[in-house]
Amino acid sequence: MKIQLESIGLPTLSKLLGKTSQIDMPDGTVADVVSHIVNRMGQPARKILLDQKGQLDLSIQVMVNDEGFLARNEYSQRILQDGDKVKFMLLVGGG
């Protein structure tokens, strides 16, 4: 299946993948997309995306098809379909 990727507020990830890009991968979940990116791009992607435990860094939020941010426990449950768009965004706080 083909998945559209977009990176917002993560310039180092955008340099690796492009601001928008497309990957071709077997059926899977959001967690599988993250694994696919890390396996394909190696240590630079691992350093950007993952924390010390190998989980998606807490500073990164994920959205699929502009349907709202996914909860962390949904990454391994949210099954993707061909043509879905996955956005990785830097979580910013303010006041």
Coordinates of N, CA and C in Angstrom, one line a residue:
M1 N 0.8 -1.2 0.0 CA 0.0 0.0 0.0 C 0.9 1.2 0.0
K2 N 0.4 2.3 -0.5 CA 1.1 3.6 -0.6 C 0.5 4.5 0.5
I3 N 1.4 5.1 1.3 CA 1.1 6.0 2.4 C 1.8 7.3 2.1
Q4 N 1.0 8.4 2.2 CA 1.6 9.7 2.1 C 2.1 10.1 3.5
L5 N 3.3 10.7 3.5 CA 3.9 11.2 4.8 C 4.1 12.7 4.7
E6 N 3.9 13.4 5.8 CA 4.1 14.8 5.9 C 4.8 15.1 7.2
S7 N 5.7 15.9 7.2 CA 6.4 16.3 8.5 C 6.2 17.8 8.7
I8 N 5.7 18.2 9.8 CA 5.5 19.6 10.2 C 6.2 20.0 11.4
G9 N 7.1 21.0 11.3 CA 7.8 21.4 12.5 C 9.0 20.5 12.9
L10 N 9.3 19.6 12.0 CA 10.4 18.7 12.3 C 11.4 18.8 11.1
P11 N 12.2 19.9 11.1 CA 13.1 20.1 9.9 C 14.1 19.0 9.6
T12 N 14.6 18.3 10.6 CA 15.6 17.2 10.4 C 14.9 16.0 9.7
L13 N 13.6 15.8 10.1 CA 12.9 14.7 9.5 C 12.5 15.1 8.1
S14 N 12.1 16.3 7.9 CA 11.8 16.8 6.5 C 13.0 16.7 5.6
K15 N 14.2 16.9 6.1 CA 15.5 16.7 5.3 C 15.6 15.3 4.9
L16 N 15.3 14.3 5.8 CA 15.4 12.9 5.5 C 14.4 12.4 4.5
L17 N 13.1 12.8 4.7 CA 12.0 12.3 4.0 C 11.5 13.2 2.9
G18 N 11.8 14.5 3.0 CA 11.1 15.5 2.3 C 10.0 16.0 3.1
K19 N 9.5 17.2 2.9 CA 8.4 17.7 3.6 C 7.2 16.8 3.4
T20 N 7.0 16.4 2.2 CA 5.9 15.4 1.9 C 6.6 14.3 1.1
S21 N 6.2 13.1 1.3 CA 6.8 12.0 0.6 C 5.8 10.8 0.6
Q22 N 6.1 9.8 -0.1 CA 5.2 8.6 -0.2 C 6.1 7.4 0.0
I23 N 5.6 6.5 0.8 CA 6.2 5.2 1.0 C 5.3 4.1 0.5
D24 N 5.9 3.0 0.1 CA 5.2 1.8 -0.3 C 5.6 0.7 0.7
M25 N 4.6 0.2 1.4 CA 4.8 -0.8 2.4 C 3.7 -1.8 2.5
P26 N 3.9 -3.0 3.1 CA 2.8 -3.9 3.3 C 1.7 -3.3 4.2
D27 N 0.6 -3.9 4.3 CA -0.5 -3.4 5.2 C 0.1 -3.3 6.6
G28 N -0.4 -2.3 7.3 CA 0.1 -2.1 8.7 C -0.6 -1.0 9.4
T29 N 0.0 -0.6 10.5 CA -0.5 0.4 11.4 C 0.5 1.6 11.4
V30 N 0.1 2.6 12.2 CA 0.9 3.8 12.3 C 2.3 3.4 12.9
A31 N 2.3 2.5 13.9 CA 3.5 2.0 14.5 C 4.4 1.3 13.4
D32 N 3.8 0.6 12.5 CA 4.5 -0.1 11.4 C 5.2 1.0 10.5
V33 N 4.5 2.1 10.2 CA 5.0 3.2 9.4 C 6.3 3.7 10.1
V34 N 6.2 4.0 11.4 CA 7.4 4.5 12.1 C 8.5 3.5 12.0
S35 N 8.3 2.2 12.2 CA 9.3 1.2 12.1 C 9.9 1.1 10.6
H36 N 9.0 1.3 9.7 CA 9.4 1.3 8.3 C 10.4 2.4 8.0
I37 N 10.0 3.6 8.5 CA 10.9 4.8 8.3 C 12.3 4.6 9.0
V38 N 12.2 4.1 10.2 CA 13.5 3.9 10.9 C 14.3 2.8 10.3
N39 N 13.7 1.8 9.8 CA 14.5 0.7 9.1 C 15.1 1.2 7.8
R40 N 14.3 2.0 7.1 CA 14.8 2.5 5.8 C 15.8 3.6 5.9
M41 N 15.7 4.5 6.9 CA 16.6 5.6 7.1 C 17.6 5.5 8.1
G42 N 17.5 4.5 8.9 CA 18.6 4.1 9.9 C 18.7 5.1 11.1
Q43 N 19.9 5.2 11.6 CA 20.2 6.0 12.8 C 19.7 7.4 12.8
P44 N 19.8 8.2 11.7 CA 19.3 9.5 11.7 C 17.8 9.6 12.0
A45 N 17.0 8.7 11.4 CA 15.6 8.7 11.7 C 15.3 8.2 13.1
R46 N 16.0 7.2 13.5 CA 15.9 6.7 14.9 C 16.1 7.8 15.9
K47 N 17.1 8.6 15.7 CA 17.5 9.7 16.6 C 16.4 10.8 16.6
I48 N 15.7 11.0 15.5 CA 14.7 12.1 15.4 C 13.4 11.6 16.0
L49 N 13.0 10.3 15.6 CA 11.7 9.8 15.9 C 11.5 9.1 17.3
L50 N 12.5 8.4 17.7 CA 12.4 7.5 18.9 C 13.0 8.0 20.1
D51 N 12.5 7.7 21.3 CA 13.1 8.0 22.5 C 14.1 6.9 22.9
Q52 N 14.6 6.9 24.1 CA 15.6 6.0 24.5 C 15.0 4.5 24.7
K53 N 13.7 4.4 24.8 CA 13.1 3.1 24.9 C 12.6 2.6 23.6
G54 N 12.9 3.3 22.5 CA 12.5 2.9 21.2 C 11.1 3.2 20.8
Q55 N 10.4 4.0 21.6 CA 9.0 4.4 21.4 C 9.1 5.8 20.7
L56 N 8.0 6.1 20.0 CA 7.9 7.4 19.3 C 8.1 8.5 20.4
D57 N 9.0 9.4 20.1 CA 9.3 10.5 21.1 C 8.0 11.2 21.5
L58 N 7.9 11.6 22.8 CA 6.7 12.3 23.3 C 6.5 13.7 22.7
S59 N 7.6 14.2 22.1 CA 7.4 15.6 21.5 C 6.8 15.5 20.1
I60 N 6.5 14.3 19.6 CA 5.9 14.1 18.3 C 4.5 13.6 18.3
Q61 N 3.6 14.3 17.6 CA 2.2 13.9 17.5 C 2.0 13.4 16.1
V62 N 1.0 12.5 16.0 CA 0.7 11.8 14.7 C -0.8 12.0 14.4
M63 N -1.1 12.3 13.2 CA -2.4 12.5 12.7 C -2.6 11.7 11.4
V64 N -3.7 11.0 11.2 CA -4.0 10.3 10.0 C -5.2 10.9 9.3
N65 N -5.0 11.3 8.1 CA -6.1 11.9 7.3 C -6.8 13.1 7.9
D66 N -6.0 13.9 8.7 CA -6.5 15.1 9.3 C -7.7 14.8 10.2
E67 N -7.7 13.6 10.8 CA -8.8 13.2 11.7 C -8.6 13.5 13.2
G68 N -7.6 14.2 13.5 CA -7.3 14.5 14.9 C -6.1 13.7 15.3
F69 N -5.4 14.2 16.4 CA -4.2 13.5 16.9 C -4.6 12.1 17.5
L70 N -3.7 11.2 17.2 CA -3.9 9.8 17.8 C -3.3 9.8 19.2
A71 N -4.0 9.1 20.1 CA -3.4 8.8 21.4 C -2.3 7.8 21.2
R72 N -1.3 7.8 22.1 CA -0.1 7.0 22.0 C -0.5 5.5 21.9
N73 N -1.6 5.1 22.6 CA -2.0 3.7 22.6 C -2.6 3.3 21.3
E74 N -2.9 4.2 20.4 CA -3.6 3.9 19.1 C -2.6 3.6 18.0
Y75 N -1.3 4.0 18.2 CA -0.3 3.8 17.1 C -0.3 2.4 16.6
S76 N -0.4 1.4 17.5 CA -0.3 0.0 17.1 C -1.6 -0.6 16.7
Q77 N -2.7 0.2 16.9 CA -4.0 -0.3 16.6 C -4.6 0.4 15.4
R78 N -4.2 1.6 15.0 CA -4.7 2.3 13.9 C -4.2 1.7 12.6
I79 N -5.1 0.9 12.0 CA -4.8 0.2 10.7 C -4.9 1.2 9.6
L80 N -3.9 1.2 8.7 CA -3.9 2.2 7.6 C -4.4 1.5 6.3
Q81 N -4.9 2.4 5.5 CA -5.4 1.9 4.2 C -4.6 2.6 3.1
D82 N -4.6 2.0 1.9 CA -3.8 2.5 0.8 C -4.3 4.0 0.5
G83 N -3.3 4.9 0.4 CA -3.6 6.3 0.2 C -3.8 7.1 1.4
D84 N -3.7 6.5 2.6 CA -3.8 7.3 3.8 C -2.7 8.3 3.9
K85 N -2.9 9.4 4.6 CA -1.9 10.4 4.8 C -1.6 10.5 6.3
V86 N -0.3 10.3 6.6 CA 0.2 10.3 8.0 C 1.1 11.5 8.2
K87 N 0.7 12.4 9.2 CA 1.4 13.6 9.5 C 2.1 13.4 10.8
F88 N 3.4 13.8 10.8 CA 4.2 13.8 12.0 C 4.4 15.3 12.4
M89 N 4.0 15.7 13.6 CA 4.1 17.1 13.9 C 4.8 17.2 15.3
L90 N 5.6 18.3 15.4 CA 6.2 18.6 16.6 C 5.2 19.2 17.6
L91 N 5.1 18.6 18.8 CA 4.2 19.1 19.8 C 4.8 20.3 20.4
V92 N 4.1 21.4 20.4 CA 4.6 22.7 21.0 C 3.6 23.1 22.1
G93 N 4.1 23.7 23.1 CA 3.3 24.2 24.2 C 3.4 25.7 24.2
G94 N 2.5 26.3 24.7 CA 2.5 27.8 24.8 C 1.5 28.3 25.9
G95 N 1.5 29.5 26.0 CA 0.6 30.0 27.0 C 0.1 31.4 26.7

